[in-house]
C-alpha cells in the first residue's frame, strides 16, 4: 500500500481505494480529491500525490518486531502490581480521506504515515488505560470493554491530529500467569456455582411463596367455611334457645296456673279444715267447760255405765269377805 507521486500532464487517474492531494508548486495550497476517476493537474504548476486510504492493520503479537506494523504483544501492569498481557491485539486505522492533505504535510508522501504513529500513540494509550484496572477487574468483560472504548477514543483523538482515524480495535481476553489463570478459572466456576445456587434459591423462594399463597388461600377458604358453619350453628342454637325459652315460658305459665289452682284448692281445703277444726274446738271447749262444771257427775255417770256392762262372778271363800268397796277394783280388773 505505497503512496505514489504523479508527475504527468493534464489528467491523473485516481482509484476508488485512493485519495489524491494536489499541491500548488508556488503558493503551497493543497486540495484533496476523493472522487475516483480522472482529474486535471497542471504540469509544472501543480504536483499530484496519491495516498492509499485502505485500512492498515497494526498487530501486537508474539515476542519480536516483524516490520513496522507488527510488534511484540502488549503487556500491562495492573494497579495492584500484578502483570497481564494480550496475546494478539489488533488496531485497524486508515487515512481520513477529507484530511489527506494533513497526512501528507505531517507524515510525508507515500506510506510514511505508517512509520510509528500506531506504535508510539496506540500502544502507550492502550497500556495506560488497561493499567488503570486491578487484576480482579480485568476478568470483568464489562470493565475490559469500557477500558477498550476509552482507549479507542483517546487514540482517535490523537490520530485526528495527524489526519488519521481508528477503524477498529480488537482486544482479546487478557492472559495471566498459569497459577493465576487457574485461580481465575476456579473463581469463575465458583461464581457459576453461586449463580446456580442463587437461581435455585430463587426458584425455591418462588415455590415457597407459591406454596404459602396456596396455603393462605386454603386457610382463607377454610376460615370462610368455618365462619359459615359457625354462623349456621349459632343461628340454629339461637332458634333452639328461642323455642326452649318459649317452651319454658309456656311450661312456667302452665305450672304457675296449675300451682295457683292447687294453691286455691288446698287453701279452700285448709279453710274447710280450719272451720271444721274451729267447730270441733268449740265443741271440745264446750265439753271441757261442761266437764269442769259437772266433773263428778260425769265420772259417776261413766262409772255406772261401765258397771252396767260388767259381769260379776261370786266365788265361795273361807276368808271373810272383803268389803264391796275393796272387791270392786278387782272385779273391774277382771272385766278389763
Coordinates of C-alpha atoms in Angstrom, one line a residue:
X1 CA 0.0 0.0 0.0
X2 CA 2.6 2.5 -1.1
X3 CA 1.5 6.1 -1.9
X4 CA 2.7 7.4 -5.3
X5 CA 3.6 10.9 -6.6
X6 CA 2.2 11.6 -10.0
X7 CA 4.1 14.0 -12.3
X8 CA 2.2 13.8 -15.6
X9 CA 0.5 16.4 -17.7
X10 CA -3.1 17.4 -17.5
X11 CA -5.1 14.3 -16.3
X12 CA -4.3 11.9 -13.5
X13 CA -6.3 8.9 -12.6
X14 CA -7.5 8.2 -9.1
X15 CA -8.6 4.7 -7.9
X16 CA -11.5 4.1 -5.6
X17 CA -9.1 3.0 -2.8
X18 CA -7.0 6.1 -3.1
X19 CA -7.2 9.7 -2.2
X20 CA -5.4 12.5 -4.1
X21 CA -3.8 15.7 -2.9
X22 CA -3.0 18.5 -5.4
X23 CA -0.2 20.9 -4.2
X24 CA 0.4 24.2 -5.8
X25 CA 4.1 24.5 -6.5
X26 CA 4.2 28.2 -5.9
X27 CA 1.7 29.0 -3.2
X28 CA 1.8 25.7 -1.4
X29 CA -2.0 25.4 -1.3
X30 CA -3.3 21.9 -1.0
X31 CA -6.5 20.5 -2.5
X32 CA -7.9 17.0 -1.6
X33 CA -9.5 14.8 -4.2
X34 CA -11.7 11.9 -3.0
X35 CA -13.7 11.1 -6.1
X36 CA -12.2 8.3 -8.3
X37 CA -11.5 9.0 -11.9
X38 CA -9.5 11.5 -14.0
X39 CA -8.5 14.8 -12.5
X40 CA -6.9 17.8 -14.2
X41 CA -3.4 18.7 -13.0
X42 CA -1.4 21.5 -14.5
X43 CA 2.1 20.3 -15.3
X44 CA 4.9 22.2 -13.5
X45 CA 2.4 24.4 -11.7
X46 CA 0.9 21.6 -9.6
X47 CA 2.1 18.4 -8.1
X48 CA -0.4 15.4 -7.6
X49 CA 0.1 13.0 -4.7
X50 CA -1.8 9.8 -4.3
X51 CA -2.3 8.1 -0.9
X52 CA -3.8 4.7 -0.2
X53 CA -6.8 5.1 2.1
X54 CA -7.4 1.4 2.7
X55 CA -7.2 0.4 6.5
X56 CA -3.9 -0.6 7.8
X57 CA -3.6 -3.5 10.3
X58 CA -1.3 -2.8 13.2
X59 CA -0.8 -6.0 15.2
X60 CA 0.7 -6.5 18.7
X61 CA 1.6 -10.2 18.7
X62 CA 4.5 -12.5 19.6
X63 CA 7.8 -11.5 21.1
X64 CA 9.6 -10.0 18.1
X65 CA 9.2 -6.9 15.9
X66 CA 8.1 -8.1 12.4
X67 CA 8.1 -4.9 10.3
X68 CA 6.5 -1.6 11.3
X69 CA 3.0 -3.0 11.6
X70 CA 3.7 -5.9 13.9
X71 CA 5.3 -5.5 17.3
X72 CA 5.5 -7.7 20.4
X73 CA 2.4 -8.5 22.4
X74 CA 1.1 -5.8 24.8
X75 CA 1.9 -6.4 28.5
X76 CA 0.2 -4.3 31.1
X77 CA 1.0 -3.8 34.8
X78 CA -2.2 -3.5 36.8
X79 CA -2.7 -1.0 39.6
X80 CA -2.2 -3.8 42.2
X81 CA 1.3 -4.6 40.8
X82 CA 0.4 -7.8 39.0
X83 CA 1.0 -8.3 35.3
X84 CA -1.2 -9.5 32.5
X85 CA -1.0 -9.3 28.7
X86 CA -2.9 -9.6 25.4
X87 CA -1.7 -12.3 23.1
X88 CA -2.9 -10.7 19.9
X89 CA -4.2 -7.2 20.0
X90 CA -5.1 -5.6 16.6
X91 CA -5.6 -1.9 15.7
X92 CA -7.0 -1.1 12.3
X93 CA -6.5 2.5 11.2
X94 CA -6.6 4.5 7.9
X95 CA -6.2 7.9 6.4
X96 CA -9.0 10.3 7.0
X97 CA -9.8 11.0 3.3
X98 CA -11.1 14.5 4.0
X99 CA -7.8 15.4 5.7
X100 CA -5.4 13.6 3.5
X101 CA -3.5 16.9 2.9
X102 CA -2.7 16.9 6.7
X103 CA -1.3 13.4 6.4
X104 CA 0.9 14.4 3.5
X105 CA 2.1 17.5 5.3
X106 CA 2.5 15.9 8.7
X107 CA 3.9 12.4 7.8
X108 CA 5.2 12.8 4.3
X109 CA 4.4 11.2 0.9
X110 CA 3.6 7.6 0.1
X111 CA 3.1 5.4 3.2
X112 CA 5.2 7.5 5.7
X113 CA 2.1 7.8 8.0
X114 CA 2.7 4.1 8.9
X115 CA 6.0 4.9 10.4
X116 CA 5.4 5.0 14.2
X117 CA 2.1 6.7 14.9
X118 CA 0.3 3.5 15.8
X119 CA 3.2 2.2 17.9
X120 CA 4.0 5.4 19.7
X121 CA 0.5 6.6 20.3
X122 CA -1.7 3.5 20.3
X123 CA 0.5 1.2 22.3
X124 CA 1.1 3.7 25.1
X125 CA -2.5 4.7 25.4
X126 CA -3.6 1.1 25.5
X127 CA -1.1 0.2 28.2
X128 CA -2.2 3.3 30.2
X129 CA -5.9 2.6 30.0
X130 CA -5.8 -1.1 30.7
X131 CA -3.3 -0.4 33.5
X132 CA -6.0 1.5 35.4
X133 CA -7.6 -1.8 36.2
X134 CA -6.8 -4.2 39.0
X135 CA -6.1 -7.8 38.3
X136 CA -9.6 -8.8 39.5
X137 CA -11.2 -6.2 37.4
X138 CA -9.6 -7.5 34.2
X139 CA -11.8 -10.6 34.4
X140 CA -14.9 -8.5 34.2
X141 CA -15.8 -8.2 30.5
X142 CA -17.7 -5.0 31.1
X143 CA -14.7 -3.2 32.6
X144 CA -12.4 -4.5 29.8
X145 CA -14.8 -3.2 27.2
X146 CA -15.1 0.2 28.9
X147 CA -11.3 0.4 29.1
X148 CA -11.0 -0.6 25.4
X149 CA -13.6 2.0 24.4
X150 CA -11.8 4.8 26.4
X151 CA -8.5 3.8 24.8
X152 CA -10.1 3.8 21.3
X153 CA -11.5 7.3 21.8
X154 CA -8.1 8.6 23.1
X155 CA -6.3 7.0 20.1
X156 CA -8.8 8.5 17.7
X157 CA -8.3 12.0 19.2
X158 CA -4.5 11.7 18.9
X159 CA -4.7 10.2 15.4
X160 CA -7.0 13.0 14.2
X161 CA -4.2 15.5 14.9
X162 CA -2.3 13.7 12.2
X163 CA -5.1 13.1 9.7
X164 CA -5.7 9.5 10.6
X165 CA -8.7 7.7 12.1
X166 CA -9.3 4.5 14.0
X167 CA -11.3 1.9 12.1
X168 CA -11.4 -0.9 14.6
X169 CA -9.7 -2.0 17.8
X170 CA -9.8 -5.7 18.7
X171 CA -8.8 -6.7 22.2
X172 CA -8.7 -10.4 23.1
X173 CA -9.1 -11.9 26.5
X174 CA -6.3 -10.9 28.9
X175 CA -3.8 -13.6 29.9
X176 CA -2.3 -14.2 33.3
X177 CA 0.3 -16.5 35.0
X178 CA -0.8 -20.1 34.9
X179 CA -1.5 -20.2 38.7
X180 CA -3.5 -17.0 38.4
X181 CA -5.3 -18.4 35.4
X182 CA -6.2 -21.4 37.4
X183 CA -7.4 -19.2 40.3
X184 CA -9.5 -17.2 37.8
X185 CA -11.0 -20.4 36.4
X186 CA -11.7 -21.7 39.8
X187 CA -13.3 -18.4 40.8
X188 CA -15.4 -18.4 37.6
X189 CA -16.5 -21.9 38.4
X190 CA -17.4 -20.9 41.9
X191 CA -19.3 -17.8 40.6
X192 CA -21.2 -20.0 38.2
X193 CA -21.9 -22.4 41.1
X194 CA -23.0 -19.5 43.2
X195 CA -25.2 -18.2 40.3
X196 CA -26.7 -21.7 40.0
X197 CA -27.4 -21.9 43.8
X198 CA -28.8 -18.3 43.6
X199 CA -31.1 -19.4 40.8
X200 CA -32.1 -22.5 42.7
X201 CA -32.7 -20.5 45.9
X202 CA -34.8 -18.1 43.8
X203 CA -36.8 -20.9 42.4
X204 CA -37.2 -22.4 45.9
X205 CA -38.2 -19.0 47.2
X206 CA -40.7 -18.6 44.4
X207 CA -42.0 -22.2 45.1
X208 CA -42.2 -21.4 48.9
X209 CA -44.1 -18.1 48.1
X210 CA -46.5 -20.0 45.8
X211 CA -47.0 -22.7 48.5
X212 CA -47.6 -20.1 51.2
X213 CA -50.0 -18.3 49.0
X214 CA -51.8 -21.6 48.2
X215 CA -51.9 -22.4 51.9
X216 CA -53.2 -19.0 52.8
X217 CA -55.8 -19.3 50.1
X218 CA -56.9 -22.7 51.5
X219 CA -56.8 -21.3 55.1
X220 CA -59.0 -18.4 54.0
X221 CA -61.4 -20.8 52.3
X222 CA -61.5 -23.0 55.4
X223 CA -61.9 -19.9 57.6
X224 CA -64.9 -18.7 55.5
X225 CA -66.4 -22.2 55.6
X226 CA -65.8 -22.4 59.3
X227 CA -67.4 -19.0 59.8
X228 CA -70.4 -20.1 57.7
X229 CA -70.7 -23.3 59.8
X230 CA -70.4 -21.3 63.0
X231 CA -73.0 -18.8 61.8
X232 CA -75.3 -21.6 60.9
X233 CA -74.8 -23.3 64.2
X234 CA -75.2 -20.0 66.1
X235 CA -78.5 -19.3 64.3
X236 CA -79.6 -22.9 65.0
X237 CA -78.7 -22.5 68.7
X238 CA -80.4 -19.2 68.9
X239 CA -83.5 -20.6 67.3
X240 CA -83.4 -23.5 69.7
X241 CA -82.9 -21.1 72.6
X242 CA -86.0 -19.2 71.4
X243 CA -88.0 -22.4 71.2
X244 CA -86.7 -23.6 74.5
X245 CA -87.5 -20.2 76.1
X246 CA -91.0 -20.3 74.6
X247 CA -91.4 -23.8 75.9
X248 CA -90.1 -22.8 79.3
X249 CA -92.3 -19.8 79.4
X250 CA -95.3 -21.9 78.3
X251 CA -94.4 -24.6 80.9
X252 CA -93.9 -21.9 83.6
X253 CA -97.3 -20.4 82.8
X254 CA -98.9 -23.8 82.9
X255 CA -97.2 -24.7 86.1
X256 CA -98.0 -21.4 87.6
X257 CA -101.7 -21.8 86.6
X258 CA -101.6 -25.4 87.9
X259 CA -99.9 -24.2 91.1
X260 CA -102.3 -21.4 91.5
X261 CA -105.2 -23.9 91.1
X262 CA -103.6 -26.3 93.6
X263 CA -103.0 -23.5 96.0
X264 CA -106.6 -22.3 95.7
X265 CA -107.8 -25.9 96.2
X266 CA -105.6 -26.5 99.2
X267 CA -106.4 -23.1 100.5
X268 CA -110.1 -24.0 100.3
X269 CA -109.4 -27.3 102.0
X270 CA -107.4 -25.5 104.6
X271 CA -110.2 -23.1 105.2
X272 CA -112.7 -26.0 105.4
X273 CA -110.4 -27.8 107.8
X274 CA -109.9 -24.7 109.8
X275 CA -113.7 -24.3 110.0
X276 CA -114.1 -27.9 111.0
X277 CA -111.3 -27.6 113.5
X278 CA -112.9 -24.5 114.8
X279 CA -116.2 -26.2 115.2
X280 CA -114.6 -29.3 116.8
X281 CA -112.6 -26.9 119.0
X282 CA -115.7 -25.2 120.1
X283 CA -117.4 -28.5 120.8
X284 CA -114.4 -29.7 122.8
X285 CA -114.2 -26.4 124.6
X286 CA -117.9 -26.7 125.5
X287 CA -117.3 -30.2 126.7
X288 CA -114.3 -29.2 128.7
X289 CA -116.3 -26.4 130.2
X290 CA -119.1 -28.7 131.0
X291 CA -116.7 -31.2 132.4
X292 CA -115.2 -28.5 134.5
X293 CA -118.6 -27.6 135.9
X294 CA -120.0 -31.2 136.3
X295 CA -117.0 -33.4 136.5
X296 CA -118.0 -35.6 139.4
X297 CA -121.4 -36.2 138.0
X298 CA -120.0 -37.2 134.7
X299 CA -117.5 -39.5 136.3
X300 CA -120.2 -41.2 138.2
X301 CA -122.3 -41.5 135.0
X302 CA -119.5 -43.1 133.3
X303 CA -118.8 -45.4 136.2
X304 CA -122.4 -46.5 136.3
X305 CA -122.3 -47.1 132.6
X306 CA -119.2 -49.1 133.0
X307 CA -120.7 -51.1 135.8
X308 CA -123.7 -51.9 133.8
X309 CA -121.6 -53.6 131.3
X310 CA -119.7 -55.7 133.8
X311 CA -120.3 -59.4 134.7
X312 CA -119.9 -60.4 138.3
X313 CA -118.9 -63.9 139.5
X314 CA -119.1 -64.8 143.1
X315 CA -116.8 -67.5 144.5
X316 CA -117.0 -69.2 147.9
X317 CA -114.2 -68.5 150.3
X318 CA -113.3 -69.3 153.8
X319 CA -112.0 -66.0 154.5
X320 CA -114.0 -63.1 155.5
X321 CA -115.4 -61.3 152.6
X322 CA -113.9 -58.1 151.8
X323 CA -116.0 -55.1 151.7
X324 CA -117.7 -54.2 148.4
X325 CA -115.5 -51.2 148.0
X326 CA -112.3 -53.3 148.2
X327 CA -113.7 -56.0 145.9
X328 CA -114.7 -53.5 143.2
X329 CA -111.3 -52.8 141.7
X330 CA -110.5 -56.5 141.3
X331 CA -113.8 -57.1 139.6
X332 CA -113.1 -54.2 137.3
X333 CA -109.7 -55.6 136.5
X334 CA -111.1 -59.0 135.5
X335 CA -113.7 -57.3 133.3
X336 CA -111.0 -55.3 131.7

